[in-house]
Short mmCIF file of C-alpha atoms in Angstrom, two decimals:
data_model
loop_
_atom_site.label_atom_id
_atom_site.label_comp_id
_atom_site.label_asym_id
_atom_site.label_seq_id
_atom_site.Cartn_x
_atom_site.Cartn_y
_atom_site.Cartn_z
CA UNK A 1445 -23.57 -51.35 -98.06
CA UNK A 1446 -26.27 -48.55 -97.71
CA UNK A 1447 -25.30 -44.70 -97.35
CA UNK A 1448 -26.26 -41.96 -95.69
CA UNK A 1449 -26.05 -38.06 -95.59
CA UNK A 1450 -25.51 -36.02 -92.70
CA UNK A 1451 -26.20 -32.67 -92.42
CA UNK A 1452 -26.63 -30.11 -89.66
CA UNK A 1453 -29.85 -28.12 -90.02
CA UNK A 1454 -27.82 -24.74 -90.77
CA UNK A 1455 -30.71 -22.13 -92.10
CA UNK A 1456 -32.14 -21.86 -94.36
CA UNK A 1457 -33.54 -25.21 -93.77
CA UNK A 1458 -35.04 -25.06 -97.50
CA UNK A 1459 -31.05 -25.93 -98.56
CA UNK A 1460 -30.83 -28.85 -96.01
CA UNK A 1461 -33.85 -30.26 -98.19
CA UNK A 1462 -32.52 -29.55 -100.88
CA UNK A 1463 -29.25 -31.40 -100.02
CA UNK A 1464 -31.38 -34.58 -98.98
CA UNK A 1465 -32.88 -34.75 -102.49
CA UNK A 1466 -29.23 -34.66 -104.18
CA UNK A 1467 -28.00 -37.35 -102.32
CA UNK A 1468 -31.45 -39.40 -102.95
CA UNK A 1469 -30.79 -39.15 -106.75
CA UNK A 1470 -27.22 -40.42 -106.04
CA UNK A 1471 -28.38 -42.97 -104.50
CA UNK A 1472 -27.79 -42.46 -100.61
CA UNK A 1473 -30.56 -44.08 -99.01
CA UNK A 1474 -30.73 -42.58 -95.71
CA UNK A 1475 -30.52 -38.33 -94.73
CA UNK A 1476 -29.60 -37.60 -91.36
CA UNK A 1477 -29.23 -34.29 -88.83
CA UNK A 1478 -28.11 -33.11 -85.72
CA UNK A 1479 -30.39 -32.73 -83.46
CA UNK A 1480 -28.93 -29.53 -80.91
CA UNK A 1481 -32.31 -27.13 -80.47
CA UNK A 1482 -30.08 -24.19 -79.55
CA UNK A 1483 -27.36 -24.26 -82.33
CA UNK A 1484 -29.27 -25.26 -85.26
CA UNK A 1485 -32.70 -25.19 -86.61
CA UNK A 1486 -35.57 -28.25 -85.00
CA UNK A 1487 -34.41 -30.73 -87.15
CA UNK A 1488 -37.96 -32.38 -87.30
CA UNK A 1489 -39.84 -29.41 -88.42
CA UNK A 1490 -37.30 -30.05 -91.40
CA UNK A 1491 -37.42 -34.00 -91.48
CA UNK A 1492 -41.25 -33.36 -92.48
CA UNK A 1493 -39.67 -31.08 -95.40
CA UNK A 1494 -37.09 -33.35 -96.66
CA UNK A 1495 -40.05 -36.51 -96.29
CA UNK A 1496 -42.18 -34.65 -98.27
CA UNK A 1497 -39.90 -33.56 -101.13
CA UNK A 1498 -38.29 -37.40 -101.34
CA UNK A 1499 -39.63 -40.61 -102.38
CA UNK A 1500 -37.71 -43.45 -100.86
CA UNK A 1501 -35.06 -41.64 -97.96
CA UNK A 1502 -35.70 -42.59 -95.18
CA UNK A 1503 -34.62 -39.88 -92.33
CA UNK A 1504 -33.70 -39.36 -88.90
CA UNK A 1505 -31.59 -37.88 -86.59
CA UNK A 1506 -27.88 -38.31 -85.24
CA UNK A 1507 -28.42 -38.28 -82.58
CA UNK A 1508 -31.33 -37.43 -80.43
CA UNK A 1509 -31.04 -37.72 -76.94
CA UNK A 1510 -33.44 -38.74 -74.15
CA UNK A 1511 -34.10 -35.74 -72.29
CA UNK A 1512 -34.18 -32.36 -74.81
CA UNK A 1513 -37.76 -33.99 -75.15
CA UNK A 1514 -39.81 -36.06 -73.16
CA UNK A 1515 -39.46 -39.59 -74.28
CA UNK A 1516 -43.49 -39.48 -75.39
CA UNK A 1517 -42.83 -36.30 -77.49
CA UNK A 1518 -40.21 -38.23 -79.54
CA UNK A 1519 -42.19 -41.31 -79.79
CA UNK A 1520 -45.38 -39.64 -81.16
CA UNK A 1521 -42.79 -37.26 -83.93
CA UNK A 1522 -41.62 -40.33 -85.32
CA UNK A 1523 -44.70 -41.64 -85.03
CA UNK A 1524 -46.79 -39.00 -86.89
CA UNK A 1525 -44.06 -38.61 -89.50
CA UNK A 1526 -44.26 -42.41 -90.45
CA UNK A 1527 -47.95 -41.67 -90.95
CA UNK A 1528 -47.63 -39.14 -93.18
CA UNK A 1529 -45.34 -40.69 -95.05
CA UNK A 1530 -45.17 -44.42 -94.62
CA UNK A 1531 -42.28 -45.70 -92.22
CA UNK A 1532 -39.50 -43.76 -93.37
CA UNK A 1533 -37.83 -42.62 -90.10
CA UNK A 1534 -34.81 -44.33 -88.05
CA UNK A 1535 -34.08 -42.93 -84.38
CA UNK A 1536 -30.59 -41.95 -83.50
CA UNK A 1537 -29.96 -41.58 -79.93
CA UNK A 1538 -27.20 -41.33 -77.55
CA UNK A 1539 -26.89 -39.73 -74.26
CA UNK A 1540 -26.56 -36.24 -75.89
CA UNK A 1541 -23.40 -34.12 -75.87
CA UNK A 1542 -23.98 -30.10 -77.86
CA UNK A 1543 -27.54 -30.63 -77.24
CA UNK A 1544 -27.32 -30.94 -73.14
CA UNK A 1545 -24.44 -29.08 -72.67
CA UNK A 1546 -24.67 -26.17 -74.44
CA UNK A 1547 -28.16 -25.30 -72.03
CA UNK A 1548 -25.90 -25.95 -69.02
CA UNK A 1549 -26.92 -29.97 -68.47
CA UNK A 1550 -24.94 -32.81 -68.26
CA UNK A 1551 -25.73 -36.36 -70.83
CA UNK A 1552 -28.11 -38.70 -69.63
CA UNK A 1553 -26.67 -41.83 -68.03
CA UNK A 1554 -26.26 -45.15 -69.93
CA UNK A 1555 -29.16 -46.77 -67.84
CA UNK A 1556 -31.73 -43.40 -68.65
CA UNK A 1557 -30.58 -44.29 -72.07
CA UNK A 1558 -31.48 -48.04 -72.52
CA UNK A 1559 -34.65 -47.27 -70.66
CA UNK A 1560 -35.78 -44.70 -73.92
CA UNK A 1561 -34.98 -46.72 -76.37
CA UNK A 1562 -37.56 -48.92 -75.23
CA UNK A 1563 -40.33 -46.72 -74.39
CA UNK A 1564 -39.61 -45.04 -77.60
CA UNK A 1565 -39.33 -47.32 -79.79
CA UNK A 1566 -42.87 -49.32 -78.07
CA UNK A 1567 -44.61 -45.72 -77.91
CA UNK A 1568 -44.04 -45.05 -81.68
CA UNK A 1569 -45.50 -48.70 -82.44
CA UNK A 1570 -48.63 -48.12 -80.68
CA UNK A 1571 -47.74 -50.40 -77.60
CA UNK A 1572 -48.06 -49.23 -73.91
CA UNK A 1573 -44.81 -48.35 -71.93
CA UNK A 1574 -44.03 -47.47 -68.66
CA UNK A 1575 -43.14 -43.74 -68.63
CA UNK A 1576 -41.27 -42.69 -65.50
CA UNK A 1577 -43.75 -44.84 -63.50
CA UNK A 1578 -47.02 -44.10 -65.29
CA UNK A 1579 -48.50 -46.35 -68.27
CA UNK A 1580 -48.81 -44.58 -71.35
CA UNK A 1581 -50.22 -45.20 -74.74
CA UNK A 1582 -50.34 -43.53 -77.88
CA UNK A 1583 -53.84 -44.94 -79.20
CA UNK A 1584 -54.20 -43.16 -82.40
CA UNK A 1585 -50.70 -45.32 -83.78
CA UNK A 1586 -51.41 -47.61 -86.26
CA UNK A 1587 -48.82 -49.87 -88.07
CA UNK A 1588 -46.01 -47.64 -87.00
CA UNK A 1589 -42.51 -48.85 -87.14
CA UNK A 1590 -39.55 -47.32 -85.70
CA UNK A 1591 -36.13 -48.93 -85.97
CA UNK A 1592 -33.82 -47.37 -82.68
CA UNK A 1593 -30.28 -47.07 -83.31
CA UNK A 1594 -27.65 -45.85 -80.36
CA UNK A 1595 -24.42 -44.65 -80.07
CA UNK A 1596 -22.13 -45.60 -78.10
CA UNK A 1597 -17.88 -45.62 -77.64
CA UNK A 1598 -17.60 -46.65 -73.53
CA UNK A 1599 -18.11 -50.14 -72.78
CA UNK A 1600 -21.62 -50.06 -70.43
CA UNK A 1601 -23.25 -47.65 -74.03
CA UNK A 1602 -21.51 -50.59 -76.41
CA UNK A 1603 -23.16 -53.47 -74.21
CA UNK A 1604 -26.83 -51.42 -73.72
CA UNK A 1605 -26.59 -51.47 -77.48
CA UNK A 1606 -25.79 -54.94 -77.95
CA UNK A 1607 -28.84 -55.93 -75.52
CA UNK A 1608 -31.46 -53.22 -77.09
CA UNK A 1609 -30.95 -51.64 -79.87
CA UNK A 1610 -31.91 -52.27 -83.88
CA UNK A 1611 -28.73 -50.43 -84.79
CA UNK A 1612 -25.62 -49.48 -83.37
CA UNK A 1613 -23.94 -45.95 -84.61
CA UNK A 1614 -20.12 -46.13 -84.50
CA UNK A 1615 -19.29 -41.83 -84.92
CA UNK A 1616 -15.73 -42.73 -86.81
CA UNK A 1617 -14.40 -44.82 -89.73
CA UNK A 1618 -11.02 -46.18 -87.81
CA UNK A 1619 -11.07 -49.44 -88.97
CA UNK A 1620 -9.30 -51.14 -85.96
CA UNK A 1621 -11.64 -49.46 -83.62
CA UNK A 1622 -14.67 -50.20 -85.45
CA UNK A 1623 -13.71 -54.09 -85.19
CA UNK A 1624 -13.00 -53.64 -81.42
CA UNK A 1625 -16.36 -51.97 -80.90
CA UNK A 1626 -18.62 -53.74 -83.29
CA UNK A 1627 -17.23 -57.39 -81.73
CA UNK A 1628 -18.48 -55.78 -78.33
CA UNK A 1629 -21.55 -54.87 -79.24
CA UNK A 1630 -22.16 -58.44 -81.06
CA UNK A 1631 -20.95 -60.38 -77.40
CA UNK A 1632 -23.54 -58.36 -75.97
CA UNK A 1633 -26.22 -59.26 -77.65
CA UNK A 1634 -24.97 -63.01 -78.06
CA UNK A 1635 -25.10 -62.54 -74.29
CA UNK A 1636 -28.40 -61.42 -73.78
CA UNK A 1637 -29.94 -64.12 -76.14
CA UNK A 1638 -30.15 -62.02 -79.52
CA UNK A 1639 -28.89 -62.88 -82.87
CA UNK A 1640 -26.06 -60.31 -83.26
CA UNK A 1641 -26.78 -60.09 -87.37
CA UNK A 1642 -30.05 -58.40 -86.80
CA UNK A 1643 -28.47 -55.39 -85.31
CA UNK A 1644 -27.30 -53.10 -87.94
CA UNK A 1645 -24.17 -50.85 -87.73
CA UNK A 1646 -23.71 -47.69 -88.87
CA UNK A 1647 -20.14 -46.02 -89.26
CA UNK A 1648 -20.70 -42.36 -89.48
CA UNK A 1649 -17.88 -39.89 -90.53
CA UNK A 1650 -16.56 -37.16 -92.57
CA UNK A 1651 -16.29 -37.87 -96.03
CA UNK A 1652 -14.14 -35.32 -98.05
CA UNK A 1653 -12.84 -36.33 -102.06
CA UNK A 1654 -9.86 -35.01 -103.36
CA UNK A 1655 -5.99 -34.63 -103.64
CA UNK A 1656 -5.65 -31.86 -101.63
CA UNK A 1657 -4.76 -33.98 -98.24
CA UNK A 1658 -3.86 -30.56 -96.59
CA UNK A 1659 -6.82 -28.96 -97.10
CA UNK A 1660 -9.40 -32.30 -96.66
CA UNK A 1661 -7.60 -32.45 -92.94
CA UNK A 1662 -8.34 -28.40 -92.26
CA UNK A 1663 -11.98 -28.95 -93.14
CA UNK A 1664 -12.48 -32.14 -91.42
CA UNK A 1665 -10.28 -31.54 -87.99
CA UNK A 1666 -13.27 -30.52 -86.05
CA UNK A 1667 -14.51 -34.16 -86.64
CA UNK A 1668 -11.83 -35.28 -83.64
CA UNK A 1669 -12.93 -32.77 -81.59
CA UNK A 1670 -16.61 -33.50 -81.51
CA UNK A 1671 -15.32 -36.86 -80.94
CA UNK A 1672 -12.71 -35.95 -78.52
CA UNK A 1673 -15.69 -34.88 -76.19
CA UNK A 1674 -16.88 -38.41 -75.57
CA UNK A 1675 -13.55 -39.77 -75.25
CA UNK A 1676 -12.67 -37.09 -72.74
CA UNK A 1677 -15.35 -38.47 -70.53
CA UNK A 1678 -14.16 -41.87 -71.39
CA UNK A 1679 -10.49 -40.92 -70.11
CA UNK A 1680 -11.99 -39.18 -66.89
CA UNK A 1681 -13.91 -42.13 -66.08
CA UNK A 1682 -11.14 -45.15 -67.15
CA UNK A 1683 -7.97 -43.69 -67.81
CA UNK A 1684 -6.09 -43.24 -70.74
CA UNK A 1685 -4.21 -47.01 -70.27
CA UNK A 1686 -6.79 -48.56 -68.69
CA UNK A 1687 -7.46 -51.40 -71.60
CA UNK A 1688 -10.59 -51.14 -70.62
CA UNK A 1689 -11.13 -48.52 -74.06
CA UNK A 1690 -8.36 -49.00 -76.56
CA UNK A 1691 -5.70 -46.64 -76.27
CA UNK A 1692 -5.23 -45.62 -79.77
CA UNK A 1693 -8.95 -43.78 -79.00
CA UNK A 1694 -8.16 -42.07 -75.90
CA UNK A 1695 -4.45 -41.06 -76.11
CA UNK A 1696 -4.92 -38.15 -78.50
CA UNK A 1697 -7.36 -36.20 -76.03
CA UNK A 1698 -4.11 -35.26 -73.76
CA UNK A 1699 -3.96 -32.15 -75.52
CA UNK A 1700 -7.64 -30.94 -75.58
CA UNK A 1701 -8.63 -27.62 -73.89
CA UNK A 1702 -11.34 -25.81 -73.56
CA UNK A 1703 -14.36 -26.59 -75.87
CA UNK A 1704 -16.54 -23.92 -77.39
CA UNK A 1705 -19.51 -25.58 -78.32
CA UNK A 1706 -20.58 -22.07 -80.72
CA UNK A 1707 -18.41 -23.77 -82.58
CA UNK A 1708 -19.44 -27.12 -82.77
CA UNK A 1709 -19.46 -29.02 -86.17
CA UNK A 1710 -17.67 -26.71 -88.56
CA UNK A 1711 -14.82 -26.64 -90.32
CA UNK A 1712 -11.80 -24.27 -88.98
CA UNK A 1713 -13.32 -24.89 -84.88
CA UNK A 1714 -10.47 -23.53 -83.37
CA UNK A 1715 -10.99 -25.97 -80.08
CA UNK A 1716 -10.12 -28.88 -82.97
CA UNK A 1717 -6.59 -27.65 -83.17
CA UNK A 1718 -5.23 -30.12 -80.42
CA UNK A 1719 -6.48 -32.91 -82.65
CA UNK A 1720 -3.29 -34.49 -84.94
CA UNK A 1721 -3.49 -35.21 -88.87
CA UNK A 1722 -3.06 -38.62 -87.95
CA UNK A 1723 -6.37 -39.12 -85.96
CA UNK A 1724 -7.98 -37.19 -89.10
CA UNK A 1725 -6.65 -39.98 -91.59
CA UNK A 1726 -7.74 -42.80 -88.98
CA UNK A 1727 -11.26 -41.12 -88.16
CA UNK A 1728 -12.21 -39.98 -91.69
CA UNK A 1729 -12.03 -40.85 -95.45
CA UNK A 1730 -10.04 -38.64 -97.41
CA UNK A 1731 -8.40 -38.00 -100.65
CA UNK A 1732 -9.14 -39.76 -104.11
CA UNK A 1733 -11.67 -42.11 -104.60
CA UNK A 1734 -9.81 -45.57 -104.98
CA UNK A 1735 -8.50 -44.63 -101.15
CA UNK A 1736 -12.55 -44.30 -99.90
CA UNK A 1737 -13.48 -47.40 -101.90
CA UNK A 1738 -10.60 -49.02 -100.43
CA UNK A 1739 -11.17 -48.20 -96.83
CA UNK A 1740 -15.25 -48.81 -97.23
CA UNK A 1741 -14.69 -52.31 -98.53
CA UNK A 1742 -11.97 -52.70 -95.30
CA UNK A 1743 -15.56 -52.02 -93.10
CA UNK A 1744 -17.94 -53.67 -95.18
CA UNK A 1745 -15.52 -56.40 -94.28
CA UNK A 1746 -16.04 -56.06 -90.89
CA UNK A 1747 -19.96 -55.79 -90.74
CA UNK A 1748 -20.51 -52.47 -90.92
CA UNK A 1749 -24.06 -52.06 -93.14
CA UNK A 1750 -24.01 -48.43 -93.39
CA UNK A 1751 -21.68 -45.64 -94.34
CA UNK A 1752 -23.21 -42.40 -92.93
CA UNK A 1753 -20.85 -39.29 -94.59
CA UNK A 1754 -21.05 -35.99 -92.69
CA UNK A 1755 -21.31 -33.25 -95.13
CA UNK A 1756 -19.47 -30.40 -93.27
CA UNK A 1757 -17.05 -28.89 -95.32
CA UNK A 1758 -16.63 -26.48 -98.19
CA UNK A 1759 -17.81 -29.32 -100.60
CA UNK A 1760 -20.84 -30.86 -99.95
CA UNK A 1761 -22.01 -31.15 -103.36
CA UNK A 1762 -19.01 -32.27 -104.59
CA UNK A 1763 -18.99 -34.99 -102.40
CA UNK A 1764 -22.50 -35.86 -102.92
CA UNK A 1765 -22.17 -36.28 -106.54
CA UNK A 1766 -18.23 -38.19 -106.24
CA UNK A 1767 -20.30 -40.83 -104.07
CA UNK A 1768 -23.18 -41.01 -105.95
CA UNK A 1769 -20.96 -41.72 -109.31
CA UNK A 1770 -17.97 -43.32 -108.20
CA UNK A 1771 -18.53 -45.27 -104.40
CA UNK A 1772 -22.25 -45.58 -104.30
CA UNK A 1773 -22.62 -48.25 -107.81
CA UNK A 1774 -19.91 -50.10 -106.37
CA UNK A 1775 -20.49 -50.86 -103.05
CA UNK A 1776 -24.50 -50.03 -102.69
CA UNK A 1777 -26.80 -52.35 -102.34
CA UNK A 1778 -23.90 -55.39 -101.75
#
């Protein structure tokens, strides 16, 4: 199982970088961002940072969307980073939640989506794509790769993913739902003639060490409420008891309120306070390390390839450093 950081770009971007190179010497193998222009630095202004002061990470963020930039813009960032510095980037994208909303626009639909991560993905690699009718090519690309990775909860983002995508991102660590959704992503792409294998899955979620159960939930409750916004769109589009998403993801939204997105991502959101301890014990790993080794090995079981651990609490180093001594020897690089 690899791991991954993730980190919003919070100024000054200088400790984001330096955050990336702590969790490359304990052994986390991919850093990752936000990517919302308006409430936090340009994350890849600070991608070329963290690049330049690592050796092996390879970055990225989580997620982009399709329409902040125009899908050639995207294609020719990655693209000039892996110049620089040799194929190190992964693209994150979904249909973009904090990023479109808090400017006043609404997420992409799931078709807009599965048409970038195509263009994207054959811009960055030096191949012509159509771009909103015109062909476009990027002729200065040479041996450019760019893995695309989407996520997804709803059923048409799942399937898109199973047809398209190199990776799927799965933005909680339930184990129940992470079976449910990784099987439908692998019938999609058994569907559409791919080897399911070759698309890797990434479970991303707060990670937070300790015996202090109390205190892990406060700083990780915002975590259901960032989800809670894509299941709320899930629930006004199917239901809560529809069966068409499992219940035990949509039922805890029947509380939610108003959403604030200033505060979006941090500990103590006060628009998180609808979410239950329960959904923080399902969503996210918490308390000592023997429970996070316990639960990791319960997904490696399952497929899951990557462990992606957002890093927004009061203990960010601490976490870095319990991973990179006690969870990262142990399950890395099996």
């Amino acid at each position: 199982m690899d791991f991954g950081i993730v980190l919003q770009t919070d100024p000054p971007g200088a400790g984001v970088v330096g955050l990336m190179r702590r969790a490359e010497r304990a052994g986390f193998r991919h850093g990752w961002t936000f990517d919302s222009a308006v409430l936090w630095q340009e994350p890849f202004v600070i991608h070329s940072r963290i690049l330049d002061h690592t050796d092996r990470l390879v970055v990225g963020p989580m997620v982009t969307n399709p329409a902040t930039r125009t899908l050639e813009v995207t294609a020719s960032t990655f693209a000039t980073l892996n110049e620089m510095y040799g194929n190190r980037t992964v693209c994150g994208i979904g249909r973009g939640d904090s990023a479109m909303r808090v400017a006043g626009r609404a997420p992409v639909t799931v078709t807009r989506l599965g048409e970038a991560v195509g263009i994207i993905r054959d811009l960055a690699e030096g191949r012509e794509a159509l771009v909103d009718g015109r062909p476009l090519r990027l002729p200065w690309v040479r041996d450019s790769r760019l893995p695309v990775w989407v996520a997804a909860y709803g059923p048409k983002s799942l399937a898109m993913a199973g047809r398209l995508a190199d990776g799927f991102i799965l933005q909680l660590a339930d184990p129940f739902l992470t079976r449910w959704m990784v099987q439908a992503v692998r019938t999609a792409a058994v569907e559409a003639g791919r080897d399911p294998s070759e698309i890797t899955v990434c479970v991303a979620a707060p990670a937070y060490v300790g015996d202090d159960l109390g205190h892990a939930r406060d700083q990780c409750r915002w975590f259901g409420g960032m989800v809670g916004n894509h299941v709320a769109d899930l629930v006004r589009r199917y239901g809560v008891s529809s069966g068409v998403v499992p219940e035990s993801l949509t039922a805890y939204v029947a509380e939610r309120g108003d959403y604030d997105y200033a505060h979006h991502g941090r500990a103590g959101n006060p628009d998180a306070a609808f979410v239950p301890d329960e959904i923080i014990d399902r969503f996210c790993l918490l308390g000592p390390v023997a429970h996070h080794l316990e639960r990791l090995q319960e997904l490696r079981d399952l497929g899951v390839d990557q462990f992606a651990l957002y890093a927004m609490h009061d203990a960010k180093e601490a976490v870095i450093d319990a991973y990179g001594e006690h969870v990262v020897p142990v399950l890395g690089g099996t």
